[in-house]
Amino acid sequence: MTILANIGRLMIAGAAVAAWLAILGTWLPSLDVLASFLPFFAVALAVGLIIARRRVRWTLPLAAIGIVPMAMAATPEIVRTIPAAPTGARELRVLTHNVWVDNASPAATGAAIARADADVVLLQETARARDALVAATAQRFPYRTACPRGGCGLTILSRWPIRASGYFLKDARGKRFGPPLLWAEIAVPGGAPVTVATLHYPRPFPGSRQVAARAALAAALARVDRGGLVIGGDMNLTPWSAGMRAQDAALAPLTRMTRAVWSWPRPLPFLPIDQLYAGPAWGLVRVDRLAATGSDHFPILVTLGRR
């Protein structure tokens, strides 16, 4: 039992150290990637407690030391306010889904998307699967964005006509600015047009371009009207990371409507990395994680209501 108890103590100590290092990601971005794995650290701490048993005098105090940074990271996500849509509000159902570049069944994935009862679909990693996805969803979503010359890793599908679209935002003179992201202006029947956008960030590993991509997005969106904007995609950010908290603040008045929706990987989803933001013209009706498709991500359906 002594060996087993020692293993438990090491698990508790390791989880506590890792959790505190993750918190330091607020000041040292290279450590922020550890925050994505805080759920694992919490599980390791709990298992360590079970193995080590409470009889060890310093086991519980050590566990408490580990719980503190986990609570510090999780609390902002739990308590943050997401505006609710008024009762009877006109709804817009937006599906965001990374369909996976190695998807072996894109037609079946497209069929699942067509059954999702969405109005607009934001897709990532569509470079290889686009033709099959378009064919499978054409009846439900007769309108789609065009591909640029460099490829078609992002795609937007719509039930309603797309009035304009592009891979860069443009100023009043038509000059491009900001990072590449796919946007589309949707002609919603009986209402004002809605601009939606989608993107796919790099993973937040040390030395990756994600920090620069987030800063470029925030600077670009600060130049446009964000009142009715809806933007979503695979952001490779978890809600308890310093990067996610910084982005939430930088994109205001947009609100992140997804709250810790476990979306990746498909066999055992432990990372909520697929996100959707909406401007103050929208309130939240509900968020649903839909059934798995041929992707390694789960599709997320966000129902918004006009405020």
mmCIF file of C-alpha atoms in Angstrom:
data_model
loop_
_atom_site.group_PDB
_atom_site.id
_atom_site.type_symbol
_atom_site.label_atom_id
_atom_site.label_comp_id
_atom_site.label_asym_id
_atom_site.label_seq_id
_atom_site.Cartn_x
_atom_site.Cartn_y
_atom_site.Cartn_z
ATOM 1 C CA MET A 1 0.000 0.000 0.000
ATOM 2 C CA THR A 2 2.943 2.344 0.634
ATOM 3 C CA ILE A 3 4.037 2.244 -3.019
ATOM 4 C CA LEU A 4 0.479 2.881 -4.174
ATOM 5 C CA ALA A 5 0.076 5.722 -1.716
ATOM 6 C CA ASN A 6 3.324 7.280 -2.923
ATOM 7 C CA ILE A 7 2.072 7.113 -6.507
ATOM 8 C CA GLY A 8 -1.063 8.932 -5.367
ATOM 9 C CA ARG A 9 0.975 11.623 -3.667
ATOM 10 C CA LEU A 10 3.093 12.098 -6.777
ATOM 11 C CA MET A 11 -0.057 12.442 -8.874
ATOM 12 C CA ILE A 12 -1.409 15.089 -6.513
ATOM 13 C CA ALA A 13 1.880 16.985 -6.459
ATOM 14 C CA GLY A 14 2.306 16.766 -10.242
ATOM 15 C CA ALA A 15 -1.245 17.977 -10.883
ATOM 16 C CA ALA A 16 -0.777 20.877 -8.473
ATOM 17 C CA VAL A 17 2.512 21.973 -10.073
ATOM 18 C CA ALA A 18 1.081 21.686 -13.600
ATOM 19 C CA ALA A 19 -2.021 23.685 -12.630
ATOM 20 C CA TRP A 20 0.058 26.498 -11.156
ATOM 21 C CA LEU A 21 2.273 26.553 -14.258
ATOM 22 C CA ALA A 22 -0.883 26.838 -16.374
ATOM 23 C CA ILE A 23 -1.974 29.879 -14.351
ATOM 24 C CA LEU A 24 1.405 31.499 -15.049
ATOM 25 C CA GLY A 25 0.374 31.459 -18.716
ATOM 26 C CA THR A 26 -1.325 34.792 -18.008
ATOM 27 C CA TRP A 27 2.155 36.320 -17.887
ATOM 28 C CA LEU A 28 4.174 33.716 -19.818
ATOM 29 C CA PRO A 29 2.217 32.826 -22.983
ATOM 30 C CA SER A 30 4.401 29.794 -23.637
ATOM 31 C CA LEU A 31 2.885 28.155 -20.534
ATOM 32 C CA ASP A 32 -0.714 28.934 -21.474
ATOM 33 C CA VAL A 33 -0.971 25.754 -23.541
ATOM 34 C CA LEU A 34 -0.982 23.856 -20.231
ATOM 35 C CA ALA A 35 -4.314 25.475 -19.360
ATOM 36 C CA SER A 36 -5.996 23.382 -22.044
ATOM 37 C CA PHE A 37 -5.257 20.294 -19.973
ATOM 38 C CA LEU A 38 -6.607 21.541 -16.635
ATOM 39 C CA PRO A 39 -9.448 18.958 -16.754
ATOM 40 C CA PHE A 40 -6.799 16.226 -16.942
ATOM 41 C CA PHE A 41 -4.956 17.733 -14.006
ATOM 42 C CA ALA A 42 -8.194 17.784 -12.011
ATOM 43 C CA VAL A 43 -8.803 14.108 -12.780
ATOM 44 C CA ALA A 44 -5.215 13.233 -11.849
ATOM 45 C CA LEU A 45 -5.602 15.078 -8.562
ATOM 46 C CA ALA A 46 -8.857 13.280 -7.752
ATOM 47 C CA VAL A 47 -7.383 9.864 -8.595
ATOM 48 C CA GLY A 48 -4.306 10.694 -6.547
ATOM 49 C CA LEU A 49 -6.505 11.509 -3.564
ATOM 50 C CA ILE A 50 -8.302 8.194 -3.876
ATOM 51 C CA ILE A 51 -5.024 6.277 -4.075
ATOM 52 C CA ALA A 52 -3.151 8.177 -1.372
ATOM 53 C CA ARG A 53 -6.086 8.152 1.051
ATOM 54 C CA ARG A 54 -6.956 10.938 3.457
ATOM 55 C CA ARG A 55 -4.976 9.421 6.337
ATOM 56 C CA VAL A 56 -1.793 11.034 5.089
ATOM 57 C CA ARG A 57 -1.637 14.323 6.956
ATOM 58 C CA TRP A 58 -0.380 16.504 4.133
ATOM 59 C CA THR A 59 -2.386 14.909 1.314
ATOM 60 C CA LEU A 60 -5.451 17.113 1.667
ATOM 61 C CA PRO A 61 -3.479 20.381 2.091
ATOM 62 C CA LEU A 62 -1.430 19.509 -0.995
ATOM 63 C CA ALA A 63 -4.612 18.748 -2.925
ATOM 64 C CA ALA A 64 -6.063 22.081 -1.829
ATOM 65 C CA ILE A 65 -2.983 23.833 -3.194
ATOM 66 C CA GLY A 66 -3.705 22.204 -6.553
ATOM 67 C CA ILE A 67 -7.410 22.956 -6.490
ATOM 68 C CA VAL A 68 -6.836 26.703 -6.065
ATOM 69 C CA PRO A 69 -5.400 27.381 -9.573
ATOM 70 C CA MET A 70 -7.985 25.092 -11.147
ATOM 71 C CA ALA A 71 -10.760 27.079 -9.485
ATOM 72 C CA MET A 72 -9.100 30.346 -10.500
ATOM 73 C CA ALA A 73 -9.142 29.265 -14.150
ATOM 74 C CA ALA A 74 -12.631 27.747 -14.204
ATOM 75 C CA THR A 75 -14.541 30.373 -12.209
ATOM 76 C CA PRO A 76 -14.530 33.157 -14.861
ATOM 77 C CA GLU A 77 -16.101 30.748 -17.351
ATOM 78 C CA ILE A 78 -18.752 29.667 -14.849
ATOM 79 C CA VAL A 79 -19.804 33.145 -13.716
ATOM 80 C CA ARG A 80 -19.539 35.172 -16.933
ATOM 81 C CA THR A 81 -22.787 36.568 -18.294
ATOM 82 C CA ILE A 82 -24.228 35.512 -21.639
ATOM 83 C CA PRO A 83 -27.194 37.681 -22.711
ATOM 84 C CA ALA A 84 -30.402 35.743 -23.213
ATOM 85 C CA ALA A 85 -32.644 36.251 -26.207
ATOM 86 C CA PRO A 86 -36.068 37.772 -25.512
ATOM 87 C CA THR A 87 -39.024 35.423 -25.496
ATOM 88 C CA GLY A 88 -40.385 35.015 -29.010
ATOM 89 C CA ALA A 89 -37.335 36.611 -30.645
ATOM 90 C CA ARG A 90 -36.615 35.961 -34.295
ATOM 91 C CA GLU A 91 -34.109 33.115 -34.279
ATOM 92 C CA LEU A 92 -30.965 32.415 -36.268
ATOM 93 C CA ARG A 93 -29.482 28.912 -36.010
ATOM 94 C CA VAL A 94 -25.748 28.850 -36.714
ATOM 95 C CA LEU A 95 -23.803 25.606 -36.952
ATOM 96 C CA THR A 96 -20.008 25.622 -36.613
ATOM 97 C CA HIS A 97 -18.087 22.471 -37.456
ATOM 98 C CA ASN A 98 -14.501 21.535 -38.202
ATOM 99 C CA VAL A 99 -15.150 18.715 -40.661
ATOM 100 C CA TRP A 100 -11.523 17.487 -40.453
ATOM 101 C CA VAL A 101 -9.080 17.435 -43.316
ATOM 102 C CA ASP A 102 -8.768 13.623 -43.019
ATOM 103 C CA ASN A 103 -12.521 12.995 -42.962
ATOM 104 C CA ALA A 104 -13.095 9.589 -44.587
ATOM 105 C CA SER A 105 -16.849 10.071 -45.004
ATOM 106 C CA PRO A 106 -17.487 13.666 -46.122
ATOM 107 C CA ALA A 107 -20.776 12.800 -47.842
ATOM 108 C CA ALA A 108 -22.146 11.298 -44.627
ATOM 109 C CA THR A 109 -20.865 14.317 -42.712
ATOM 110 C CA GLY A 110 -22.660 16.568 -45.182
ATOM 111 C CA ALA A 111 -25.871 14.584 -44.755
ATOM 112 C CA ALA A 112 -25.624 15.045 -40.994
ATOM 113 C CA ILE A 113 -25.112 18.780 -41.447
ATOM 114 C CA ALA A 114 -28.160 18.961 -43.713
ATOM 115 C CA ARG A 115 -30.276 17.300 -41.000
ATOM 116 C CA ALA A 116 -29.145 19.722 -38.296
ATOM 117 C CA ASP A 117 -31.891 22.306 -38.942
ATOM 118 C CA ALA A 118 -29.409 25.179 -39.156
ATOM 119 C CA ASP A 119 -29.852 28.380 -41.144
ATOM 120 C CA VAL A 120 -26.153 29.116 -41.651
ATOM 121 C CA VAL A 121 -23.209 26.726 -41.454
ATOM 122 C CA LEU A 122 -19.610 27.731 -40.712
ATOM 123 C CA LEU A 123 -17.179 24.995 -41.798
ATOM 124 C CA GLN A 124 -13.444 24.602 -41.283
ATOM 125 C CA GLU A 125 -10.905 22.233 -42.884
ATOM 126 C CA THR A 126 -13.011 21.806 -46.017
ATOM 127 C CA ALA A 127 -10.133 21.793 -48.526
ATOM 128 C CA ARG A 128 -10.437 18.102 -49.433
ATOM 129 C CA ALA A 129 -14.084 17.469 -48.617
ATOM 130 C CA ARG A 130 -15.751 20.562 -50.056
ATOM 131 C CA ASP A 131 -17.239 19.032 -53.203
ATOM 132 C CA ALA A 132 -18.794 16.110 -51.314
ATOM 133 C CA LEU A 133 -20.057 18.409 -48.569
ATOM 134 C CA VAL A 134 -21.622 20.822 -51.064
ATOM 135 C CA ALA A 135 -23.310 17.999 -52.936
ATOM 136 C CA ALA A 136 -24.725 16.469 -49.761
ATOM 137 C CA THR A 137 -26.034 19.781 -48.411
ATOM 138 C CA ALA A 138 -27.165 21.508 -51.624
ATOM 139 C CA GLN A 139 -30.868 20.935 -51.097
ATOM 140 C CA ARG A 140 -30.902 22.355 -47.580
ATOM 141 C CA PHE A 141 -28.242 25.021 -48.247
ATOM 142 C CA PRO A 142 -28.428 26.185 -51.877
ATOM 143 C CA TYR A 143 -26.067 29.120 -51.263
ATOM 144 C CA ARG A 144 -22.352 28.915 -50.445
ATOM 145 C CA THR A 145 -19.199 31.013 -50.533
ATOM 146 C CA ALA A 146 -16.751 30.717 -53.424
ATOM 147 C CA CYS A 147 -13.186 29.468 -53.073
ATOM 148 C CA PRO A 148 -10.222 31.808 -53.477
ATOM 149 C CA ARG A 149 -7.262 30.862 -55.628
ATOM 150 C CA GLY A 150 -5.232 29.672 -52.642
ATOM 151 C CA GLY A 151 -7.646 26.933 -51.668
ATOM 152 C CA CYS A 152 -10.876 26.459 -49.802
ATOM 153 C CA GLY A 153 -10.129 25.524 -46.220
ATOM 154 C CA LEU A 154 -13.153 27.493 -45.000
ATOM 155 C CA THR A 155 -16.726 27.384 -46.323
ATOM 156 C CA ILE A 156 -20.000 29.064 -45.379
ATOM 157 C CA LEU A 157 -23.328 27.483 -46.353
ATOM 158 C CA SER A 158 -26.658 29.292 -46.161
ATOM 159 C CA ARG A 159 -30.353 28.662 -46.610
ATOM 160 C CA TRP A 160 -30.700 32.223 -47.861
ATOM 161 C CA PRO A 161 -28.901 34.223 -50.570
ATOM 162 C CA ILE A 162 -25.359 35.419 -49.884
ATOM 163 C CA ARG A 163 -25.187 39.070 -50.912
ATOM 164 C CA ALA A 164 -21.409 39.405 -50.588
ATOM 165 C CA SER A 165 -18.467 37.438 -49.240
ATOM 166 C CA GLY A 166 -14.683 37.448 -49.048
ATOM 167 C CA TYR A 167 -11.573 36.191 -47.310
ATOM 168 C CA PHE A 168 -10.562 39.617 -46.034
ATOM 169 C CA LEU A 169 -12.473 42.524 -44.575
ATOM 170 C CA LYS A 170 -12.542 45.652 -46.731
ATOM 171 C CA ASP A 171 -12.684 49.349 -45.949
ATOM 172 C CA ALA A 172 -14.893 51.941 -47.652
ATOM 173 C CA ARG A 173 -12.445 52.136 -50.586
ATOM 174 C CA GLY A 174 -12.447 48.372 -51.071
ATOM 175 C CA LYS A 175 -8.947 47.909 -49.628
ATOM 176 C CA ARG A 176 -8.375 44.665 -47.731
ATOM 177 C CA PHE A 177 -7.316 44.699 -44.097
ATOM 178 C CA GLY A 178 -6.899 42.303 -41.215
ATOM 179 C CA PRO A 179 -6.124 38.580 -41.194
ATOM 180 C CA PRO A 180 -7.655 36.092 -43.626
ATOM 181 C CA LEU A 181 -11.080 34.966 -42.472
ATOM 182 C CA LEU A 182 -14.118 33.970 -44.484
ATOM 183 C CA TRP A 183 -17.131 36.260 -44.139
ATOM 184 C CA ALA A 184 -20.513 36.390 -45.813
ATOM 185 C CA GLU A 185 -23.429 38.805 -45.740
ATOM 186 C CA ILE A 186 -26.636 36.775 -45.571
ATOM 187 C CA ALA A 187 -29.924 38.159 -46.897
ATOM 188 C CA VAL A 188 -32.280 37.038 -44.122
ATOM 189 C CA PRO A 189 -35.927 37.049 -45.292
ATOM 190 C CA GLY A 190 -37.986 39.702 -43.547
ATOM 191 C CA GLY A 191 -35.054 41.077 -41.591
ATOM 192 C CA ALA A 192 -31.799 42.983 -41.815
ATOM 193 C CA PRO A 193 -28.845 41.263 -43.525
ATOM 194 C CA VAL A 194 -26.565 39.349 -41.151
ATOM 195 C CA THR A 195 -22.793 39.188 -41.499
ATOM 196 C CA VAL A 196 -21.247 35.902 -40.373
ATOM 197 C CA ALA A 197 -17.587 34.876 -40.420
ATOM 198 C CA THR A 198 -15.494 31.825 -39.709
ATOM 199 C CA LEU A 199 -11.822 31.123 -39.035
ATOM 200 C CA HIS A 200 -9.420 28.430 -37.859
ATOM 201 C CA TYR A 201 -6.600 29.385 -35.505
ATOM 202 C CA PRO A 202 -3.297 27.510 -35.286
ATOM 203 C CA ARG A 203 -2.794 25.434 -32.160
ATOM 204 C CA PRO A 204 -1.499 27.430 -29.178
ATOM 205 C CA PHE A 205 1.878 25.706 -28.925
ATOM 206 C CA PRO A 206 4.922 27.805 -27.974
ATOM 207 C CA GLY A 207 6.174 29.579 -31.058
ATOM 208 C CA SER A 208 2.903 29.174 -32.968
ATOM 209 C CA ARG A 209 1.275 32.089 -34.777
ATOM 210 C CA GLN A 210 -1.906 31.986 -32.736
ATOM 211 C CA VAL A 211 -1.106 34.972 -30.509
ATOM 212 C CA ALA A 212 -0.436 37.134 -33.561
ATOM 213 C CA ALA A 213 -3.592 35.830 -35.263
ATOM 214 C CA ARG A 214 -5.742 36.738 -32.263
ATOM 215 C CA ALA A 215 -4.264 40.226 -32.075
ATOM 216 C CA ALA A 216 -4.777 40.770 -35.810
ATOM 217 C CA LEU A 217 -8.400 39.625 -35.592
ATOM 218 C CA ALA A 218 -9.171 41.941 -32.668
ATOM 219 C CA ALA A 219 -7.587 44.921 -34.441
ATOM 220 C CA ALA A 220 -9.501 44.196 -37.646
ATOM 221 C CA LEU A 221 -12.895 43.718 -35.989
ATOM 222 C CA ALA A 222 -12.425 46.986 -34.092
ATOM 223 C CA ARG A 223 -12.764 48.715 -37.470
ATOM 224 C CA VAL A 224 -16.151 47.234 -38.406
ATOM 225 C CA ASP A 225 -19.687 47.339 -37.055
ATOM 226 C CA ARG A 226 -19.936 44.414 -34.634
ATOM 227 C CA GLY A 227 -23.522 44.996 -33.534
ATOM 228 C CA GLY A 228 -25.015 42.098 -35.470
ATOM 229 C CA LEU A 229 -21.840 40.201 -36.343
ATOM 230 C CA VAL A 230 -21.617 36.449 -35.746
ATOM 231 C CA ILE A 231 -18.191 34.790 -35.892
ATOM 232 C CA GLY A 232 -17.275 31.227 -35.044
ATOM 233 C CA GLY A 233 -14.920 28.404 -35.783
ATOM 234 C CA ASP A 234 -12.198 26.143 -34.483
ATOM 235 C CA MET A 235 -10.276 28.561 -32.294
ATOM 236 C CA ASN A 236 -8.018 26.000 -30.612
ATOM 237 C CA LEU A 237 -8.601 27.820 -27.322
ATOM 238 C CA THR A 238 -10.186 26.485 -24.147
ATOM 239 C CA PRO A 239 -12.287 28.706 -21.863
ATOM 240 C CA TRP A 240 -9.853 28.391 -18.921
ATOM 241 C CA SER A 241 -6.853 29.659 -20.876
ATOM 242 C CA ALA A 242 -5.472 33.169 -20.534
ATOM 243 C CA GLY A 243 -5.634 33.441 -24.325
ATOM 244 C CA MET A 244 -9.393 32.859 -24.326
ATOM 245 C CA ARG A 245 -9.980 35.389 -21.570
ATOM 246 C CA ALA A 246 -7.858 37.945 -23.411
ATOM 247 C CA GLN A 247 -9.771 37.333 -26.639
ATOM 248 C CA ASP A 248 -13.134 37.655 -24.896
ATOM 249 C CA ALA A 249 -12.071 41.109 -23.702
ATOM 250 C CA ALA A 250 -10.485 42.128 -27.011
ATOM 251 C CA LEU A 251 -13.519 41.216 -29.123
ATOM 252 C CA ALA A 252 -16.048 43.081 -26.957
ATOM 253 C CA PRO A 253 -18.839 44.027 -27.502
ATOM 254 C CA LEU A 254 -19.049 40.561 -29.058
ATOM 255 C CA THR A 255 -19.993 37.900 -26.509
ATOM 256 C CA ARG A 256 -18.813 34.307 -26.621
ATOM 257 C CA MET A 257 -22.036 32.322 -26.683
ATOM 258 C CA THR A 258 -20.392 28.913 -26.185
ATOM 259 C CA ARG A 259 -19.682 27.999 -22.578
ATOM 260 C CA ALA A 260 -17.310 25.030 -22.219
ATOM 261 C CA VAL A 261 -18.872 22.896 -24.955
ATOM 262 C CA TRP A 262 -16.683 19.779 -25.088
ATOM 263 C CA SER A 263 -16.050 19.367 -28.810
ATOM 264 C CA TRP A 264 -12.703 17.595 -29.415
ATOM 265 C CA PRO A 265 -11.523 14.906 -29.905
ATOM 266 C CA ARG A 266 -14.453 12.727 -30.936
ATOM 267 C CA PRO A 267 -13.609 9.515 -28.994
ATOM 268 C CA LEU A 268 -13.236 11.374 -25.669
ATOM 269 C CA PRO A 269 -13.965 15.094 -25.963
ATOM 270 C CA PHE A 270 -12.070 16.947 -23.261
ATOM 271 C CA LEU A 271 -11.208 20.211 -25.051
ATOM 272 C CA PRO A 272 -13.928 22.832 -25.712
ATOM 273 C CA ILE A 273 -12.106 24.538 -28.589
ATOM 274 C CA ASP A 274 -14.945 25.298 -31.029
ATOM 275 C CA GLN A 275 -16.378 28.722 -30.214
ATOM 276 C CA LEU A 276 -18.976 31.199 -31.449
ATOM 277 C CA TYR A 277 -19.269 34.938 -30.736
ATOM 278 C CA ALA A 278 -22.181 37.250 -31.482
ATOM 279 C CA GLY A 279 -22.690 40.995 -31.270
ATOM 280 C CA PRO A 280 -25.039 42.840 -28.891
ATOM 281 C CA ALA A 281 -27.909 42.565 -31.399
ATOM 282 C CA TRP A 282 -28.131 38.876 -30.424
ATOM 283 C CA GLY A 283 -29.078 36.945 -27.327
ATOM 284 C CA LEU A 284 -28.636 33.262 -26.690
ATOM 285 C CA VAL A 285 -31.495 30.796 -26.986
ATOM 286 C CA ARG A 286 -29.506 27.576 -26.600
ATOM 287 C CA VAL A 287 -26.308 25.739 -27.519
ATOM 288 C CA ASP A 288 -26.327 22.096 -28.616
ATOM 289 C CA ARG A 289 -23.473 19.724 -29.253
ATOM 290 C CA LEU A 290 -24.763 17.510 -32.018
ATOM 291 C CA ALA A 291 -24.040 13.857 -32.725
ATOM 292 C CA ALA A 292 -20.623 12.893 -34.036
ATOM 293 C CA THR A 293 -19.977 12.921 -37.789
ATOM 294 C CA GLY A 294 -16.977 11.661 -39.737
ATOM 295 C CA SER A 295 -14.927 14.472 -38.238
ATOM 296 C CA ASP A 296 -12.712 14.391 -35.167
ATOM 297 C CA HIS A 297 -14.710 17.407 -33.902
ATOM 298 C CA PHE A 298 -18.335 17.479 -32.799
ATOM 299 C CA PRO A 299 -20.604 19.999 -34.567
ATOM 300 C CA ILE A 300 -21.928 22.828 -32.392
ATOM 301 C CA LEU A 301 -25.336 24.373 -33.112
ATOM 302 C CA VAL A 302 -25.932 27.802 -31.560
ATOM 303 C CA THR A 303 -29.453 29.244 -31.664
ATOM 304 C CA LEU A 304 -29.472 33.040 -31.389
ATOM 305 C CA GLY A 305 -32.403 35.430 -31.025
ATOM 306 C CA ARG A 306 -32.634 39.082 -32.035
ATOM 307 C CA ARG A 307 -32.642 41.500 -29.110
#
